[in-house]
Coordinates of C-alpha atoms and ligand atoms in Angstrom, one line a residue:
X10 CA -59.1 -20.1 -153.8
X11 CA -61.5 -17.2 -153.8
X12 CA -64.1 -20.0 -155.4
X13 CA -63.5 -22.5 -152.0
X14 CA -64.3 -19.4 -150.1
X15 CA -67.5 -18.8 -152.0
X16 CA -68.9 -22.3 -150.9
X17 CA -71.8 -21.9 -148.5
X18 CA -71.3 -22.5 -145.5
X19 CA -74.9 -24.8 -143.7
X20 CA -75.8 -24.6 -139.8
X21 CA -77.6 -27.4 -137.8
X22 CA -79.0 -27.0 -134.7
X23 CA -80.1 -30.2 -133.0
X24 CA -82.9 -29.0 -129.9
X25 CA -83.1 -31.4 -127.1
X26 CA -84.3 -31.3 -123.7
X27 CA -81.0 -31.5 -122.1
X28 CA -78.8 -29.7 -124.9
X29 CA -78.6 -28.1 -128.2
X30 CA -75.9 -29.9 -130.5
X31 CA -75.0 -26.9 -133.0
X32 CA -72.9 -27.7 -135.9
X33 CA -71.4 -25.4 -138.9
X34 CA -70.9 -27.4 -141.9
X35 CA -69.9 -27.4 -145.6
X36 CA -71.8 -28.0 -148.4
X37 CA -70.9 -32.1 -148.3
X38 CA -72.0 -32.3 -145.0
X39 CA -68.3 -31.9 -143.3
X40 CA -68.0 -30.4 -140.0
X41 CA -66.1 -26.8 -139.2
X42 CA -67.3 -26.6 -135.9
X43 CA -69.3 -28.0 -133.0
X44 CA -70.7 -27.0 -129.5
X45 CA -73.3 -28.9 -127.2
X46 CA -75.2 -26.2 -125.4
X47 CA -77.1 -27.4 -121.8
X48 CA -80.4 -26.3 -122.1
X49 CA -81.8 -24.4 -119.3
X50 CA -84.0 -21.2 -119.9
X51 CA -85.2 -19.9 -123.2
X52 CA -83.8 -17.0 -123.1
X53 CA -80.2 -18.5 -122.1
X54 CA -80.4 -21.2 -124.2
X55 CA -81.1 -19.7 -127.6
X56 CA -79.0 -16.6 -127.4
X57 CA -75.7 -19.0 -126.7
X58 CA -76.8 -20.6 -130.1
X59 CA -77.3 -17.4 -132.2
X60 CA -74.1 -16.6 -130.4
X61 CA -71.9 -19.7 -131.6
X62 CA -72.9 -19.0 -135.0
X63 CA -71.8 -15.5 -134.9
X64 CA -68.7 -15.9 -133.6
X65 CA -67.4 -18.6 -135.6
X66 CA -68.4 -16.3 -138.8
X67 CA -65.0 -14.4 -139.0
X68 CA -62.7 -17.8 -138.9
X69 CA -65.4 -19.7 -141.6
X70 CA -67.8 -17.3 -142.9
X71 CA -71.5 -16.1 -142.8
X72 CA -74.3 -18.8 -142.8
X73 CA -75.9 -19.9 -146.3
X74 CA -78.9 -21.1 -143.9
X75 CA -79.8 -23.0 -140.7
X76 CA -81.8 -26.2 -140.3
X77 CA -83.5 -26.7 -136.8
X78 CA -84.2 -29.8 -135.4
X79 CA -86.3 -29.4 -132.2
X80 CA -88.6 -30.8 -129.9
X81 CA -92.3 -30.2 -130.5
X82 CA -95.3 -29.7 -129.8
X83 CA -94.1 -27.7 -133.0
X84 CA -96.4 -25.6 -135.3
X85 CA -95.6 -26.7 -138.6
X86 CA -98.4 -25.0 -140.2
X87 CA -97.2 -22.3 -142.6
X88 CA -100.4 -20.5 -142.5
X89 CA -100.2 -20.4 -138.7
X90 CA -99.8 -16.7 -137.5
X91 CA -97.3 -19.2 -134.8
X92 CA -95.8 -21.3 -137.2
X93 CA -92.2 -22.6 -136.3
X94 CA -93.0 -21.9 -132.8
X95 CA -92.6 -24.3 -130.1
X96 CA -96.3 -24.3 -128.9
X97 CA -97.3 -25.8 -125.4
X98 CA -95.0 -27.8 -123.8
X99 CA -94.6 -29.1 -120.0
X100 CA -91.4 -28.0 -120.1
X101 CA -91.1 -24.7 -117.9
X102 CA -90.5 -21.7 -120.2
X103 CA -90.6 -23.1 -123.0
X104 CA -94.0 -23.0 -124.0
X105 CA -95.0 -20.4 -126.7
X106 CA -91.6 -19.5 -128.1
X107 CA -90.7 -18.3 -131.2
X108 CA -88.0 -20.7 -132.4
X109 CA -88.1 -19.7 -136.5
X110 CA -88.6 -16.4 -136.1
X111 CA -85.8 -16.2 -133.5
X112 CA -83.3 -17.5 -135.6
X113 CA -84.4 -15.6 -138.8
X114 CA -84.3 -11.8 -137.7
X115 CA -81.0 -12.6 -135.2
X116 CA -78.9 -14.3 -137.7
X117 CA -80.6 -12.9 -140.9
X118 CA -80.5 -16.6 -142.7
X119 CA -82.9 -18.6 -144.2
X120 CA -84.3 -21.1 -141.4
X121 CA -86.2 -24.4 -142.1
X122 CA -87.5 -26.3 -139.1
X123 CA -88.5 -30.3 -138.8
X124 CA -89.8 -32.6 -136.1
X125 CA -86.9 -35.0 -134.9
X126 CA -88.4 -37.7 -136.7
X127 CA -88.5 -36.2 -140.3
X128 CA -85.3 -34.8 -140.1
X129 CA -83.7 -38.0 -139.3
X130 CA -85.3 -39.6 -142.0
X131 CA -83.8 -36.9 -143.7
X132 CA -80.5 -37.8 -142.9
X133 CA -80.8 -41.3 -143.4
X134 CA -82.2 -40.3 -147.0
X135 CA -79.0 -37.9 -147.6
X136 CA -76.2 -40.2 -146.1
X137 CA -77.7 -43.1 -144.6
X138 CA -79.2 -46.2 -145.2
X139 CA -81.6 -44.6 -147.8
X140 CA -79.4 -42.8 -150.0
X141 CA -80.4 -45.2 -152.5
X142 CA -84.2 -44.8 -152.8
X143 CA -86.9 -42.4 -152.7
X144 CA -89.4 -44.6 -150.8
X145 CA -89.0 -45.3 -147.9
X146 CA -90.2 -44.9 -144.2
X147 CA -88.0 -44.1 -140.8
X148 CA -89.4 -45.5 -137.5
X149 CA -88.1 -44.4 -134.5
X150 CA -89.0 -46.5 -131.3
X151 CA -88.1 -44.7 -128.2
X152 CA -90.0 -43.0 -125.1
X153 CA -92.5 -42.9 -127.9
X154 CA -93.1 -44.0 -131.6
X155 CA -92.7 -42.1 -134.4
X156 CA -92.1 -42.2 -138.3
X157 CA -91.2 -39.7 -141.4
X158 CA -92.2 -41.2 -144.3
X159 CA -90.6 -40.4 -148.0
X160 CA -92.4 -40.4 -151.4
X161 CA -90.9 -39.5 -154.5
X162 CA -87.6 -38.1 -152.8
X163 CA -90.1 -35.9 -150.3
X164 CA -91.1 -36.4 -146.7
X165 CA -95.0 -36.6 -146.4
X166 CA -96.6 -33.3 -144.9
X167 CA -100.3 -33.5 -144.9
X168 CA -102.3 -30.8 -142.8
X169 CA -99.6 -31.7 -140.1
X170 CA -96.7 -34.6 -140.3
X171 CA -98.0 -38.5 -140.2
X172 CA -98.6 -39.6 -136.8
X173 CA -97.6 -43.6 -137.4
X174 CA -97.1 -43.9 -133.5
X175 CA -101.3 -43.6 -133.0
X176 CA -102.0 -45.9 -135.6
X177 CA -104.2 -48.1 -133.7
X178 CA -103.3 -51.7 -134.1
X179 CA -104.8 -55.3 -132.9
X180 CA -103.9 -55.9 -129.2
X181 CA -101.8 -59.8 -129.1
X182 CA -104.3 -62.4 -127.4
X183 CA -101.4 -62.2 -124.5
X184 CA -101.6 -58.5 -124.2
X185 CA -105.1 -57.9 -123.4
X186 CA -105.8 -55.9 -120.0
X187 CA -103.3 -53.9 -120.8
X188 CA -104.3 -50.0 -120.7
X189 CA -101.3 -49.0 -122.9
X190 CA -99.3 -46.0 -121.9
X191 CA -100.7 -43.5 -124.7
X192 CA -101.9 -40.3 -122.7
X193 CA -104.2 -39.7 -126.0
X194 CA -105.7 -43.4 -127.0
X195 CA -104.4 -45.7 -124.4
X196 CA -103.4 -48.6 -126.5
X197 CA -102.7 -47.7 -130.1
X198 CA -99.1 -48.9 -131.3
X199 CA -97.4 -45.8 -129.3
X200 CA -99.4 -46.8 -126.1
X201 CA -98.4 -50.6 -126.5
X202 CA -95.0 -50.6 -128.5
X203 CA -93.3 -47.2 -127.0
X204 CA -90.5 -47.9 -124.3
X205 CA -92.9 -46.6 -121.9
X206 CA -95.2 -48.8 -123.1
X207 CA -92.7 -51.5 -122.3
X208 CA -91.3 -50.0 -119.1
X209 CA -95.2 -49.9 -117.6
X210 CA -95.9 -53.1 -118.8
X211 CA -93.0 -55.3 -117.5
X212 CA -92.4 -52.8 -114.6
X213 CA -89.1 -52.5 -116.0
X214 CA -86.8 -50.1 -117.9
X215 CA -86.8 -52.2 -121.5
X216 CA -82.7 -52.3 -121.3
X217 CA -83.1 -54.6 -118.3
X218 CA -85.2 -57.2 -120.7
X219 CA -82.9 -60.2 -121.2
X220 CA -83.1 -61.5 -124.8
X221 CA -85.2 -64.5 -124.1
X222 CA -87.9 -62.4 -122.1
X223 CA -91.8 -62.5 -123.5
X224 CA -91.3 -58.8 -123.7
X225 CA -89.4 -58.7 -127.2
X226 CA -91.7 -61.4 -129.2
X227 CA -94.4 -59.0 -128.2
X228 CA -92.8 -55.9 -129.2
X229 CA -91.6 -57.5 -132.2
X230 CA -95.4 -58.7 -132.8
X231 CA -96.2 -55.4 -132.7
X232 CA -93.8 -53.4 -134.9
X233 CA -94.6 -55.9 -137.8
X234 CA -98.1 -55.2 -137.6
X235 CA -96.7 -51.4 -137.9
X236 CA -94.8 -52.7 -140.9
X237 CA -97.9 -54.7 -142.5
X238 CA -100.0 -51.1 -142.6
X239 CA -96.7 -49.2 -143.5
X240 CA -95.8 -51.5 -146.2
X241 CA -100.0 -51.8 -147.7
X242 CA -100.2 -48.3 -147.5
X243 CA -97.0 -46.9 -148.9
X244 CA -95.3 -49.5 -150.9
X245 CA -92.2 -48.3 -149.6
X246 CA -88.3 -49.4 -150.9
X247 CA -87.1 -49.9 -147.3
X248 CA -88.4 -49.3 -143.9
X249 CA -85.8 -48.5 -141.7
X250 CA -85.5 -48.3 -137.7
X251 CA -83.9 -45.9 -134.9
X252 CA -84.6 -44.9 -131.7
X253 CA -83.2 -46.6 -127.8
X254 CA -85.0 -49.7 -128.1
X255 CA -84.5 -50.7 -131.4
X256 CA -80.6 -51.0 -130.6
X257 CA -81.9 -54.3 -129.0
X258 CA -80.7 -56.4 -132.7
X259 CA -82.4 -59.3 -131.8
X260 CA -85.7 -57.8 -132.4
X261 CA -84.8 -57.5 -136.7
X262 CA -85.0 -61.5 -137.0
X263 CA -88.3 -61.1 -134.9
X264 CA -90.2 -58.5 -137.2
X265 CA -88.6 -59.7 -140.0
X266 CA -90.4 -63.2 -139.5
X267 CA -93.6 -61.7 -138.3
X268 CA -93.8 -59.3 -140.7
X269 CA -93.4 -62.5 -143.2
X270 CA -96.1 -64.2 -141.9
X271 CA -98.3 -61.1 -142.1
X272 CA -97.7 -60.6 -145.7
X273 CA -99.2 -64.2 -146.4
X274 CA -97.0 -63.6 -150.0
X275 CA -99.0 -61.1 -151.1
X276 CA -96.3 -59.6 -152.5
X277 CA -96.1 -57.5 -155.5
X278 CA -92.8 -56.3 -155.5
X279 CA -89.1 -58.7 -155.2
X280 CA -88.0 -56.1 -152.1
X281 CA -90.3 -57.8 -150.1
X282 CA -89.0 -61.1 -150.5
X283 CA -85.5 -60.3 -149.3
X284 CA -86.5 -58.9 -145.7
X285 CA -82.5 -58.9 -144.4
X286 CA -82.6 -55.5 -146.6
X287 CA -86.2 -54.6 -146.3
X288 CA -86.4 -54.5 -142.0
X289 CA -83.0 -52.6 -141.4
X290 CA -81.5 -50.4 -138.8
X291 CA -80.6 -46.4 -138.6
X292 CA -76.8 -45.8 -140.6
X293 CA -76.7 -43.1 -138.7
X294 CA -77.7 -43.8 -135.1
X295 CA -77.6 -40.6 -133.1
X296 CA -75.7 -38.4 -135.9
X297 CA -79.5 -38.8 -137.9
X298 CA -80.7 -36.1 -136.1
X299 CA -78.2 -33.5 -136.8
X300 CA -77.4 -34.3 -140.5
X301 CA -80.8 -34.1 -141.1
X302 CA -81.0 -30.7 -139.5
X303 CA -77.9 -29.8 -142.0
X304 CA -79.5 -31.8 -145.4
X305 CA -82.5 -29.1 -144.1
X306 CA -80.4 -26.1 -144.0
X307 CA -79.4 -27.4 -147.7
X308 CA -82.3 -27.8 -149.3
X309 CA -83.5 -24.4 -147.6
X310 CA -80.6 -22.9 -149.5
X311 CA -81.2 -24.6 -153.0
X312 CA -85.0 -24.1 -152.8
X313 CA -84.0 -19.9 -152.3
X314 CA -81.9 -20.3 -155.3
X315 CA -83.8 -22.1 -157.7
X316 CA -87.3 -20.2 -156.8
Ligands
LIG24 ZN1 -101.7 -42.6 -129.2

């Protein structure tokens, strides 16, 4: 008994721009407790968090460590005298706020921040549709494009995280005039492939896009280029998709035959000739997030105990 009790106990904390999921969690990944805060000031919002995770200490114990998953712009730079902060943002009062720091001197735990991206890749790598290889590469398309890539079991962190969304790709003979929506580069695969690329093109929130519109061979056209340069460059087991518009299923048989095409069979590697299990969608769906936030709080933990 007194050994169950010794089990750490893992936070998540899940930061969006309408509410903070918090979770406390054992060490398999299985939920104690849960609370959606609203996000409104800084100030508010962040002491309600530090407060959940205080108050359900005496019913399951004191935090092992927290993962935080937030939105950016982030500093992930460790050498950064404002790393883990969230740095400028057009959200009101959020801009230049210690979100590491906060969490480390109020609840006294080890802390590990992520972008949204990496962490769900994360989670897909701990109990999703990667748990069976090291390689591989999440894509989220949403109001943006974004991917974590894995190598060797690890996401890829360079002098910041891979931007795959501004990878600039060729624009479809159908497609040109179109500016893109990208506030940075106009039309690199963010600026033509986001759903706000889609929404400005069609004029059109992308859910009102019936199956059989132009929109989704385009899109599709797109994302397989995306693949082409993801697969080239990383030689990766799986590349695997999340994000609002990719719950539109018909668009798998789309890349998947593009993406085919593309290839031209230069193919080293039998993964790429089944593409049913090589194009596949998020296990996880909008759980990736959070579980990745608590696989970071884990490998915070371990990382402490092996050093
Ligand atoms: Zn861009």
């Amino acid at each position: 008994m007194s050994q169950e009790n010794a089990k750490p106990l893992f936070g998540g904390v899940e930061a969006g721009g309408t509410k903070f999921i918090c979770v406390l969690a054992d060490s398999r990944g299985f939920i104690k407790a849960r609370v959606d805060i609203p996000t409104t000031t800084s100030d508010e919002t962040l002491a309600a968090v530090r407060d959940f995770f205080i108050k359900t200490a005496p019913e399951f114990g004191q935090l092992a460590a927290l993962g935080i998953v937030s939105f950016g712009p982030l500093d992930f730079n460790p050498r950064s005298p404002t790393y883990g902060y969230i740095t400028k943002t057009s959200r009101p009062g959020w801009s230049n706020i210690n979100l590491l720091g906060f969490f480390k001197d109020s609840l006294n735990v080890l802390v590990e921040i992520e972008t949204d991206v990496n962490s769900s890749a994360m989670g897909e790598f701990t109990e999703g549709s990667a748990v069976d290889c090291e390689n591989f590469v999440y894509v989220t398309v949403g109001t943006g494009v974004g991917a974590g890539i894995f190598a060797g079991g690890k996401l890829m962190q360079g002098i910041s995280h891979p931007e795959v969304g501004h990878m600039m790709v060729p624009v479809a003979r159908e497609d040109e005039g179109f500016a893109g929506s990208c506030s940075f580069h106009g039309n690199c695969l963010e600026g033509l492939a986001s759903g706000t690329a889609i929404h400005k093109r069609w004029q059109t929130h992308p859910k009102n896009l019936l199956e059989n519109h132009p929109a989704w061979d385009l899109e599709a056209y797109y994302l397989a280029v995306m693949c082409v340069n993801l697969t080239w460059m990383y030689a990766p087991e799986k590349i695997i998709f999340g994000g609002g518009v990719m719950v539109r299923s018909h668009l798998y048989p789309k890349i998947r035959a593009n993406l085919k095409k593309m290839l031209c069979g230069y193919a080293h590697d039998a993964a790429l000739s089944d593409m049913d299990s090589y194009i596949i969608p998020t296990a996880l769906g909008g759980d990736a997030g959070i579980t990745g936030a608590l696989a970071l709080a884990r490998r915070v933990y371990l990382e402490a105990r092996n050093a």
